[in-house]
Each structure stands twice: as structure tokens, then as C-alpha cells.
mmCIF file of C-alpha atoms in Angstrom:
data_model
loop_
_atom_site.group_PDB
_atom_site.id
_atom_site.type_symbol
_atom_site.label_atom_id
_atom_site.label_comp_id
_atom_site.label_asym_id
_atom_site.label_seq_id
_atom_site.Cartn_x
_atom_site.Cartn_y
_atom_site.Cartn_z
ATOM 1 C CA MET A 32 -1.433 47.013 -67.218
ATOM 2 C CA ILE A 33 -2.732 50.353 -68.537
ATOM 3 C CA VAL A 34 -6.273 48.946 -68.913
ATOM 4 C CA ARG A 35 -6.186 47.629 -65.346
ATOM 5 C CA SER A 36 -5.011 51.023 -64.086
ATOM 6 C CA VAL A 37 -7.814 52.846 -65.927
ATOM 7 C CA LEU A 38 -10.446 50.392 -64.667
ATOM 8 C CA LEU A 39 -9.175 50.665 -61.130
ATOM 9 C CA ARG A 40 -9.283 54.463 -61.274
ATOM 10 C CA SER A 41 -12.788 54.496 -62.743
ATOM 11 C CA ARG A 42 -14.008 52.223 -59.934
ATOM 12 C CA LEU A 43 -12.425 54.457 -57.323
ATOM 13 C CA LEU A 44 -14.031 57.558 -58.776
ATOM 14 C CA ARG A 45 -17.526 56.158 -58.136
ATOM 15 C CA TRP A 46 -17.124 56.589 -54.402
ATOM 16 C CA PRO A 47 -16.492 60.046 -53.002
ATOM 17 C CA LEU A 48 -13.377 60.563 -50.982
ATOM 18 C CA PRO A 49 -13.992 60.584 -47.237
ATOM 19 C CA VAL A 50 -14.703 63.993 -45.789
ATOM 20 C CA ARG A 51 -12.565 64.860 -42.817
ATOM 21 C CA HIS A 52 -14.174 66.917 -40.114
ATOM 22 C CA TYR A 53 -11.700 69.181 -38.427
ATOM 23 C CA THR A 54 -12.228 70.600 -34.985
ATOM 24 C CA GLU A 55 -10.932 73.768 -33.440
ATOM 25 C CA GLY A 56 -8.041 71.769 -31.994
ATOM 26 C CA ASN A 57 -6.920 70.086 -35.182
ATOM 27 C CA ILE A 58 -3.635 71.971 -35.236
ATOM 28 C CA LEU A 59 -2.776 70.388 -31.899
ATOM 29 C CA LYS A 60 -3.012 66.959 -33.535
ATOM 30 C CA LEU A 61 -0.218 67.972 -35.885
ATOM 31 C CA GLN A 62 2.174 68.111 -32.957
ATOM 32 C CA ASP A 63 1.126 64.606 -31.934
ATOM 33 C CA ARG A 64 2.001 63.467 -35.460
ATOM 34 C CA GLY A 65 5.460 65.073 -35.209
ATOM 35 C CA PHE A 66 4.713 68.076 -37.406
ATOM 36 C CA PHE A 67 6.161 70.574 -34.934
ATOM 37 C CA GLN A 68 8.973 68.379 -33.714
ATOM 38 C CA ASP A 69 11.711 70.582 -35.132
ATOM 39 C CA VAL A 70 9.929 73.888 -34.709
ATOM 40 C CA PHE A 71 9.142 74.232 -31.040
ATOM 41 C CA PRO A 72 11.624 73.436 -28.271
ATOM 42 C CA ALA A 73 10.281 70.602 -26.126
ATOM 43 C CA GLU A 74 9.603 72.888 -23.156
ATOM 44 C CA ALA A 75 7.334 75.122 -25.286
ATOM 45 C CA ILE A 76 4.963 72.364 -26.481
ATOM 46 C CA ASP A 77 2.622 72.556 -23.488
ATOM 47 C CA LYS A 78 2.378 76.341 -23.705
ATOM 48 C CA ALA A 79 1.716 76.122 -27.458
ATOM 49 C CA ARG A 80 -1.059 73.573 -26.876
ATOM 50 C CA THR A 81 -2.683 75.806 -24.265
ATOM 51 C CA THR A 82 -2.423 78.955 -26.385
ATOM 52 C CA LEU A 83 -3.624 77.343 -29.623
ATOM 53 C CA GLY A 84 -6.545 75.682 -27.887
ATOM 54 C CA ALA A 85 -7.693 78.737 -25.935
ATOM 55 C CA SER A 86 -8.450 81.248 -28.681
ATOM 56 C CA PRO A 87 -7.697 82.026 -32.327
ATOM 57 C CA GLN A 88 -4.078 83.014 -32.870
ATOM 58 C CA THR A 89 -2.059 84.420 -35.753
ATOM 59 C CA VAL A 90 0.241 81.906 -37.425
ATOM 60 C CA TYR A 91 2.842 82.938 -39.971
ATOM 61 C CA ALA A 92 5.347 81.257 -42.239
ATOM 62 C CA GLY A 93 8.132 82.833 -44.251
ATOM 63 C CA PHE A 94 8.862 82.429 -47.957
ATOM 64 C CA ASP A 95 12.117 83.570 -49.568
ATOM 65 C CA PRO A 96 11.942 85.024 -53.086
ATOM 66 C CA THR A 97 14.877 82.956 -54.368
ATOM 67 C CA ALA A 98 12.857 81.741 -57.374
ATOM 68 C CA ASP A 99 9.718 82.796 -59.235
ATOM 69 C CA SER A 100 7.796 79.757 -58.041
ATOM 70 C CA LEU A 101 7.093 77.843 -54.885
ATOM 71 C CA HIS A 102 8.964 74.551 -54.606
ATOM 72 C CA VAL A 103 8.440 71.227 -52.878
ATOM 73 C CA GLY A 104 10.275 72.541 -49.811
ATOM 74 C CA ASN A 105 7.409 75.002 -49.274
ATOM 75 C CA LEU A 106 4.774 72.250 -49.248
ATOM 76 C CA LEU A 107 4.994 71.281 -45.586
ATOM 77 C CA VAL A 108 4.964 74.938 -44.553
ATOM 78 C CA ILE A 109 1.842 75.625 -46.635
ATOM 79 C CA ILE A 110 0.133 72.522 -45.234
ATOM 80 C CA GLY A 111 0.835 73.849 -41.739
ATOM 81 C CA LEU A 112 -0.725 77.208 -42.624
ATOM 82 C CA LEU A 113 -3.773 75.469 -44.117
ATOM 83 C CA HIS A 114 -4.236 73.365 -40.975
ATOM 84 C CA SER A 115 -3.925 76.515 -38.880
ATOM 85 C CA GLN A 116 -6.521 78.268 -41.023
ATOM 86 C CA ARG A 117 -8.913 75.316 -40.703
ATOM 87 C CA ALA A 118 -8.511 75.458 -36.927
ATOM 88 C CA GLY A 119 -9.714 79.067 -36.901
ATOM 89 C CA HIS A 120 -6.350 80.821 -36.761
ATOM 90 C CA GLN A 121 -5.267 83.734 -38.978
ATOM 91 C CA PRO A 122 -2.646 82.554 -41.509
ATOM 92 C CA ILE A 123 -0.001 84.986 -42.716
ATOM 93 C CA ALA A 124 2.403 84.263 -45.563
ATOM 94 C CA LEU A 125 5.428 86.471 -44.926
ATOM 95 C CA LEU A 126 7.387 87.147 -48.108
ATOM 96 C CA GLY A 127 11.027 88.073 -47.573
ATOM 97 C CA GLY A 128 11.391 91.008 -49.934
ATOM 98 C CA ALA A 129 13.923 92.776 -47.708
ATOM 99 C CA THR A 130 15.748 89.689 -46.528
ATOM 100 C CA GLY A 131 15.815 88.368 -50.099
ATOM 101 C CA GLN A 132 17.730 91.462 -51.174
ATOM 102 C CA ILE A 133 20.240 91.074 -48.352
ATOM 103 C CA GLY A 134 20.843 87.357 -48.788
ATOM 104 C CA ASP A 135 20.664 84.660 -46.165
ATOM 105 C CA PRO A 136 23.191 81.831 -45.950
ATOM 106 C CA SER A 137 20.944 79.950 -43.434
ATOM 107 C CA GLY A 138 23.524 77.411 -42.414
ATOM 108 C CA ARG A 139 25.117 77.223 -45.846
ATOM 109 C CA LYS A 140 28.855 77.575 -46.361
ATOM 110 C CA THR A 141 28.433 80.232 -49.038
ATOM 111 C CA GLU A 142 26.158 83.216 -49.440
ATOM 112 C CA ARG A 143 23.401 83.252 -52.001
ATOM 113 C CA GLN A 144 24.134 85.184 -55.146
ATOM 114 C CA ALA A 145 22.735 88.703 -54.970
ATOM 115 C CA MET A 146 19.632 89.194 -57.113
ATOM 116 C CA LEU A 147 18.588 92.305 -58.975
ATOM 117 C CA LEU A 148 15.704 94.193 -57.371
ATOM 118 C CA ASP A 149 13.552 93.562 -60.466
ATOM 119 C CA THR A 150 14.138 89.820 -60.089
ATOM 120 C CA VAL A 151 13.277 89.889 -56.385
ATOM 121 C CA ASN A 152 10.081 91.849 -57.099
ATOM 122 C CA ARG A 153 9.041 89.470 -59.893
ATOM 123 C CA ASN A 154 9.659 86.469 -57.633
ATOM 124 C CA LEU A 155 7.655 88.101 -54.829
ATOM 125 C CA ARG A 156 4.724 88.763 -57.148
ATOM 126 C CA CYS A 157 4.737 85.205 -58.536
ATOM 127 C CA ILE A 158 5.054 83.522 -55.131
ATOM 128 C CA GLY A 159 2.373 85.764 -53.602
ATOM 129 C CA GLU A 160 -0.044 84.935 -56.428
ATOM 130 C CA GLN A 161 0.656 81.213 -56.055
ATOM 131 C CA ILE A 162 0.036 81.291 -52.306
ATOM 132 C CA GLU A 163 -3.233 83.184 -52.765
ATOM 133 C CA ARG A 164 -4.337 80.724 -55.457
ATOM 134 C CA ILE A 165 -3.544 77.720 -53.223
ATOM 135 C CA PHE A 166 -5.620 79.175 -50.390
ATOM 136 C CA GLU A 167 -8.485 80.119 -52.744
ATOM 137 C CA ASN A 168 -8.520 76.607 -54.218
ATOM 138 C CA HIS A 169 -8.427 75.079 -50.755
ATOM 139 C CA ARG A 170 -11.354 77.227 -49.642
ATOM 140 C CA GLY A 171 -13.438 76.487 -52.731
ATOM 141 C CA LEU A 172 -12.573 72.840 -53.367
ATOM 142 C CA MET A 173 -11.770 71.445 -49.933
ATOM 143 C CA TRP A 174 -13.762 73.589 -47.532
ATOM 144 C CA GLU A 175 -16.938 75.008 -49.075
ATOM 145 C CA LYS A 176 -17.546 72.258 -51.640
ATOM 146 C CA ARG A 177 -17.354 69.617 -48.923
ATOM 147 C CA GLY A 178 -19.838 71.443 -46.721
ATOM 148 C CA HIS A 179 -17.645 72.588 -43.868
ATOM 149 C CA GLY A 180 -19.359 75.264 -41.842
ATOM 150 C CA GLY A 181 -18.031 78.703 -41.142
ATOM 151 C CA ALA A 182 -15.857 81.002 -43.139
ATOM 152 C CA LEU A 183 -12.107 80.600 -43.209
ATOM 153 C CA LYS A 184 -9.965 83.590 -42.349
ATOM 154 C CA PRO A 185 -8.274 84.633 -45.598
ATOM 155 C CA VAL A 186 -4.519 84.268 -45.862
ATOM 156 C CA LEU A 187 -2.715 87.579 -45.555
ATOM 157 C CA VAL A 188 0.275 87.843 -47.880
ATOM 158 C CA VAL A 189 2.703 90.480 -46.612
ATOM 159 C CA ASN A 190 6.182 91.565 -47.674
ATOM 160 C CA ASN A 191 8.754 92.403 -45.004
ATOM 161 C CA ALA A 192 10.259 95.020 -47.346
ATOM 162 C CA ASP A 193 7.139 97.114 -46.711
ATOM 163 C CA TRP A 194 8.233 97.888 -43.159
ATOM 164 C CA TYR A 195 12.022 97.671 -43.605
ATOM 165 C CA ARG A 196 12.193 99.823 -46.749
ATOM 166 C CA GLU A 197 12.001 103.163 -44.912
ATOM 167 C CA LEU A 198 14.344 102.210 -42.069
ATOM 168 C CA ASN A 199 17.568 104.203 -42.411
ATOM 169 C CA PHE A 200 21.008 103.040 -41.365
ATOM 170 C CA VAL A 201 21.404 105.302 -38.314
ATOM 171 C CA GLU A 202 17.994 104.304 -36.988
ATOM 172 C CA PHE A 203 18.817 100.631 -37.550
ATOM 173 C CA VAL A 204 22.141 100.830 -35.704
ATOM 174 C CA SER A 205 20.491 102.806 -32.909
ATOM 175 C CA ARG A 206 17.681 100.281 -32.443
ATOM 176 C CA VAL A 207 19.353 96.998 -33.314
ATOM 177 C CA GLY A 208 23.121 97.447 -33.339
ATOM 178 C CA ARG A 209 23.406 98.121 -29.638
ATOM 179 C CA HIS A 210 22.203 94.582 -28.902
ATOM 180 C CA PHE A 211 25.194 92.955 -30.642
#
């Protein structure tokens, strides 16, 4: 069984994997495959198709710093960002440094345990480095090495604590509290 597996793999390695050629509209194909089914309300699909097909857009996805590593639950989100990047859009990985400090039950019955600021910062650093490495490897191994033309827009990794950190309580209540 092991010998057969090794022989089969060695035969498969003789032929290069097929190269996929992506077009500017490749992100629109993801919706056809059900990728955006739970993200966009049905009435927004046509507008999203028009917007994404008309010109490059900015696409972002959020990552919570609940651990010092990405997990399998982040995979689909990262694949979506990579497809967006390949279609010519600007990908942004939004790290939740501020929201990670606050906690987010997100439909859970209990709140997350509060984390120390040092832990949140370490998790942010680790996750940010992993995201950058994934995008660098994708560019080098899947884009340039396979001869795709044009440069990919680099992923921007940003932390929402950078713009929430200086917001004081009175300003927050003045701007946001009045809407509740």
C-alpha cells in the first residue's frame, strides 16, 4: 500500500499542475459557486456584481486576536481575500486589536474571557505575520512562478486599535451613543 502510494505520487509529480488563468471578473464567479451566499443579502448581489466588475475595489476581512495563530476558520476568509487580490482589488486584513480587548460574544451565550493587553498584542503580531507570509507565498509560488502577468496589490494589514486607541469616552458617547 505504501509502495503504491509513493509510485502514484511520483507519477503525478511528472506532470505540472494545471495553471488557472484568472480574469478581472474571477471574484464574481465565487458568488456563482455560493461563496458569498451568507455574506451579501440577496438584493445586494446584482449591485456587488456591477461594482466589482466596473473597477478595482477595496475588499477587507476581519481577524480576531483570540489566539496567536490563524485557524481553519480563517481559511475561507483568506481564500476570499486572495481571489479578490487576483481580480485586481486591494485586499485589507483588518486585525481586531481594539475589539479583541473589549470582547465579542458574536452570537455566543457567554462572553469571551478578557485577555491581557500583552497577550492581545502578541496575538496581533503573530496573526499579522502569518497573513503577510501567506500573501507573500501566494505571490511568489502561485502568481509569479506560474507566469501570471501584472503585479498584485499587496495585502494591507491594519489594526483597528490604531484608530480607536485615541478616542475618549465623551467623544465616543457624543458620536455613537446618541444613535442607540
